[in-house]
Each structure stands twice: as structure tokens, then as C-alpha cells.
Amino acid sequence: MLRHSLTVLLVFLLLGCQSLSSSRSLFDELGGMPVIEKITDNFIDEISFDQQIVQHFKESDIDRFRAKLIEQICVEAGGPCTYSGDSMVDVHTKMNITEAEFNRTVDLLINAMNKAGVAHRTQNKLLARLAPMRADIIYR
Ligand code: HEM
């Protein structure tokens, strides 16, 4: 009887943990807007330190880039935002971004997330949601 009660208890605990982890959005896991803003600011710093990547941003309105990227990360993470920027194809066309530059930019985003204290497994989830955009961004 005792063993049966313990088994029932264990099953409830396991189910509880499972629903807890699956109901938590990536947005919450990241730490919400303050951490998304921190990641974006760190990312802009990383870009400004990179001799090559920064060339693409010479003519850009960085305040706009910041605002649209925050919205986009928020939406991709399942947060309560709306993306009001242009499509990835429209934005990156005529930039001739190479695969190496794309990979380098991903490295800069990883640096930005590390500096914002985001756990690696959480970083990987965000990267997996951004990765499908690659084809819309490179060689355009
Ligand atoms: C997954 C990777 C990337 C994502 C999610 C992303 C996202 C964005 C977003 C949301 C914007 C703002 C759109 C708007 O203003 O309406 C933007 C603009 C921009 N992106 Fe990307 N981007 C990525 C990769 C890259 C790479 C690899 C480069 C260059 C090496 C790049 C260069 C730029 C530049 C220069 C702008 C500003 C365009 C302007 O001045 O209007 N992006 N990107």
C-alpha cells in the first residue's frame, strides 16, 4: 500500500514538472524584455567592435535596428510583441552577405548572450528559432 502511494506521488511529481517546463515559454526562460534588451544592446556593441561586420551598418539607423531586433527576438521567443519591421529578404537584399559573415554575426550574438548571462541551452533554443532565416539573409 505504501509502495503504491509512493508510486502515485512520484507520477504526480513527474507530470507536474513536465507541465511546468513545457508551459514556460522561451520568452520567460530568457528573462523577458529586460534580458532581450540587454542581449540586443550587447549585440550592437559586439557589431561595433567587429571591423568587418560593422561595415554593413555604416549607413544604418541603429535606433531603428535596435527597436526592430528587440521586437523580432521577443516574437520568435513567443513573447507578447508584434514585429513591425521589414521582411528579412527586403532588409538584407543588396547587402551581399556571405555565409562567413552570417556565421560571424551568429558568433557575435552568442557573445552578446553570454555577456547577458543566458544559459547555453536557452541560447541554443533562440538560435534554433533564428536559424531558418539564414536563407532569407545570405547571398541576396
Ligand atoms: C539571424 C540573423 C539575423 C537577424 C535575425 C537579423 C535581423 C534584422 C532585423 C530585425 C533588422 C531590422 C529590420 C528593419 O529595420 O525593419 C535587421 C537589419 C539589418 N541587418 Fe540583419 N539580421 C540578421 C543577420 C544579419 C547579418 C549576418 C548582417 C550583416 C553581416 C545583417 C545586417 C543588417 C543591417 C546592416 C541592417 C540595417 C539595415 C538598414 O540600415 O536599414 N543582418 N536585421
Coordinates of C-alpha atoms and ligand atoms in Angstrom, one line a residue:
M1 CA 0.0 0.0 0.0
L2 CA 2.8 2.4 1.0
R3 CA 4.7 1.5 -2.1
H4 CA 1.6 2.1 -4.3
S5 CA 1.1 5.6 -2.7
L6 CA 4.7 6.5 -3.3
T7 CA 4.4 5.5 -6.9
V8 CA 1.3 7.6 -7.3
L9 CA 3.1 10.5 -5.7
L10 CA 6.1 10.1 -7.9
V11 CA 3.9 10.1 -11.1
F12 CA 2.2 13.3 -10.0
L13 CA 5.5 14.9 -9.3
L14 CA 6.9 13.9 -12.7
L15 CA 3.8 15.1 -14.5
G16 CA 3.9 18.3 -12.6
C17 CA 7.5 19.0 -13.5
Q18 CA 6.8 18.2 -17.2
S19 CA 3.8 20.6 -17.5
L20 CA 5.8 23.2 -15.7
S21 CA 8.7 23.1 -18.1
S22 CA 6.5 22.8 -21.2
S23 CA 4.3 25.7 -20.2
R24 CA 7.2 28.1 -19.7
S25 CA 7.9 30.0 -23.0
L26 CA 11.3 30.7 -24.3
F27 CA 10.5 34.4 -23.6
D28 CA 10.2 33.7 -19.9
E29 CA 13.2 31.4 -20.0
L30 CA 15.3 34.2 -21.4
G31 CA 14.1 36.5 -18.7
G32 CA 11.6 38.6 -20.6
M33 CA 12.1 42.1 -22.1
P34 CA 14.9 43.3 -19.8
V35 CA 17.2 40.4 -20.9
I36 CA 16.1 40.7 -24.6
E37 CA 17.0 44.4 -24.4
K38 CA 20.4 43.5 -22.8
I39 CA 21.2 40.9 -25.4
T40 CA 20.4 43.4 -28.2
D41 CA 22.5 46.2 -26.7
N42 CA 25.4 43.7 -26.2
F43 CA 24.9 42.6 -29.8
I44 CA 25.1 46.1 -31.1
D45 CA 28.3 46.6 -29.1
E46 CA 29.8 43.4 -30.5
I47 CA 29.0 44.5 -34.0
S48 CA 30.6 47.9 -33.4
F49 CA 33.8 46.2 -32.3
D50 CA 33.9 43.9 -35.4
Q51 CA 35.9 45.6 -38.2
Q52 CA 34.2 43.6 -40.9
I53 CA 30.6 43.3 -39.8
V54 CA 30.3 46.9 -38.8
Q55 CA 30.9 48.0 -42.4
H56 CA 27.4 46.8 -43.3
F57 CA 25.9 49.1 -40.7
K58 CA 27.7 52.4 -41.7
E59 CA 24.5 53.9 -43.2
S60 CA 22.1 52.3 -40.8
D61 CA 19.7 53.9 -38.3
I62 CA 20.9 52.0 -35.2
D63 CA 18.0 53.1 -33.0
R64 CA 15.6 51.5 -35.5
F65 CA 17.7 48.4 -35.8
R66 CA 17.7 48.1 -32.0
A67 CA 13.9 48.5 -31.8
K68 CA 13.1 46.1 -34.6
L69 CA 15.5 43.4 -33.4
I70 CA 14.1 43.5 -29.9
E71 CA 10.6 43.0 -31.3
Q72 CA 11.8 40.2 -33.5
I73 CA 13.6 38.3 -30.7
C74 CA 10.5 38.8 -28.5
V75 CA 8.2 37.4 -31.2
E76 CA 10.5 34.4 -32.0
A77 CA 10.7 33.6 -28.3
G78 CA 6.9 33.5 -28.0
G79 CA 6.7 36.8 -26.2
P80 CA 3.8 39.4 -26.2
C81 CA 5.2 41.6 -29.0
T82 CA 4.4 42.4 -32.7
Y83 CA 7.2 42.7 -35.3
S84 CA 6.7 45.9 -37.1
G85 CA 9.9 45.8 -39.2
D86 CA 10.5 44.9 -42.8
S87 CA 10.9 41.3 -44.0
M88 CA 14.3 39.6 -43.7
V89 CA 14.6 39.4 -47.5
D90 CA 13.8 43.1 -48.1
V91 CA 16.1 44.3 -45.3
H92 CA 19.1 42.2 -46.3
T93 CA 18.8 42.4 -50.1
K94 CA 21.7 44.2 -51.9
M95 CA 24.0 43.6 -48.9
N96 CA 25.7 40.6 -50.4
I97 CA 26.1 39.0 -47.0
T98 CA 28.3 35.9 -47.2
E99 CA 27.9 32.7 -45.3
A100 CA 31.1 33.5 -43.4
E101 CA 29.7 36.9 -42.4
F102 CA 26.4 35.3 -41.3
N103 CA 28.3 32.8 -39.2
R104 CA 30.4 35.6 -37.7
T105 CA 27.3 37.5 -36.8
V106 CA 25.9 34.4 -35.1
D107 CA 29.1 34.3 -33.0
L108 CA 28.6 37.9 -32.1
L109 CA 25.1 37.1 -31.0
I110 CA 26.4 34.2 -28.9
N111 CA 28.9 36.6 -27.2
A112 CA 26.1 39.0 -26.6
M113 CA 24.0 36.3 -24.9
N114 CA 27.0 35.1 -22.8
K115 CA 27.5 38.6 -21.6
A116 CA 23.8 38.8 -20.7
G117 CA 24.2 35.6 -18.6
V118 CA 21.9 33.5 -20.8
A119 CA 22.3 29.7 -20.2
H120 CA 23.7 27.7 -23.1
R121 CA 20.6 25.5 -23.5
T122 CA 18.4 28.7 -23.7
Q123 CA 20.8 30.3 -26.2
N124 CA 20.5 27.2 -28.4
K125 CA 16.7 27.4 -28.4
L126 CA 16.8 31.1 -29.5
L127 CA 19.5 30.3 -32.2
A128 CA 17.3 27.4 -33.5
R129 CA 14.4 29.8 -34.0
L130 CA 16.5 32.4 -35.8
A131 CA 18.4 29.8 -38.0
P132 CA 15.6 29.3 -40.5
M133 CA 16.0 33.0 -41.5
R134 CA 19.5 32.3 -42.9
A135 CA 18.3 31.6 -46.4
D136 CA 16.5 35.0 -46.5
I137 CA 19.6 36.8 -45.4
I138 CA 22.7 35.4 -47.2
Y139 CA 23.7 35.9 -50.9
R140 CA 21.0 38.4 -51.6
Ligands
HEM1 C1 19.7 35.5 -38.0 C2 20.4 36.6 -38.3 C3 19.8 38.0 -38.5 C4 18.6 38.5 -38.0 C5 17.6 37.8 -37.1 C6 18.6 39.9 -38.4 C7 17.5 40.8 -38.1 C8 17.5 42.1 -38.5 C9 16.4 43.0 -38.2 C10 15.2 42.7 -37.4 C11 16.7 44.2 -38.8 C12 15.8 45.5 -38.7 C13 14.8 45.4 -39.8 C14 14.1 46.8 -40.1 O1 14.8 47.8 -39.9 O2 12.9 46.8 -40.5 C15 18.0 44.0 -39.5 C16 18.6 45.0 -40.1 C17 19.9 44.9 -40.6 N1 20.7 43.8 -40.7 FE1 20.1 41.9 -40.0 N2 19.7 40.2 -39.2 C18 20.4 39.0 -39.2 C19 21.7 38.9 -39.9 C20 22.4 39.9 -40.4 C21 23.7 39.8 -40.9 C22 24.5 38.5 -41.0 C23 24.1 41.1 -41.3 C24 25.4 41.5 -41.9 C25 26.5 40.9 -41.8 C26 23.0 41.9 -41.1 C27 23.0 43.3 -41.4 C28 21.9 44.1 -41.2 C29 21.9 45.6 -41.4 C30 23.1 46.3 -42.0 C31 20.7 46.1 -41.1 C32 20.2 47.5 -41.1 C33 19.5 47.8 -42.4 C34 19.2 49.2 -42.6 O3 20.0 50.1 -42.4 O4 18.0 49.5 -42.9 N3 22.0 41.2 -40.5 N4 18.4 42.7 -39.3

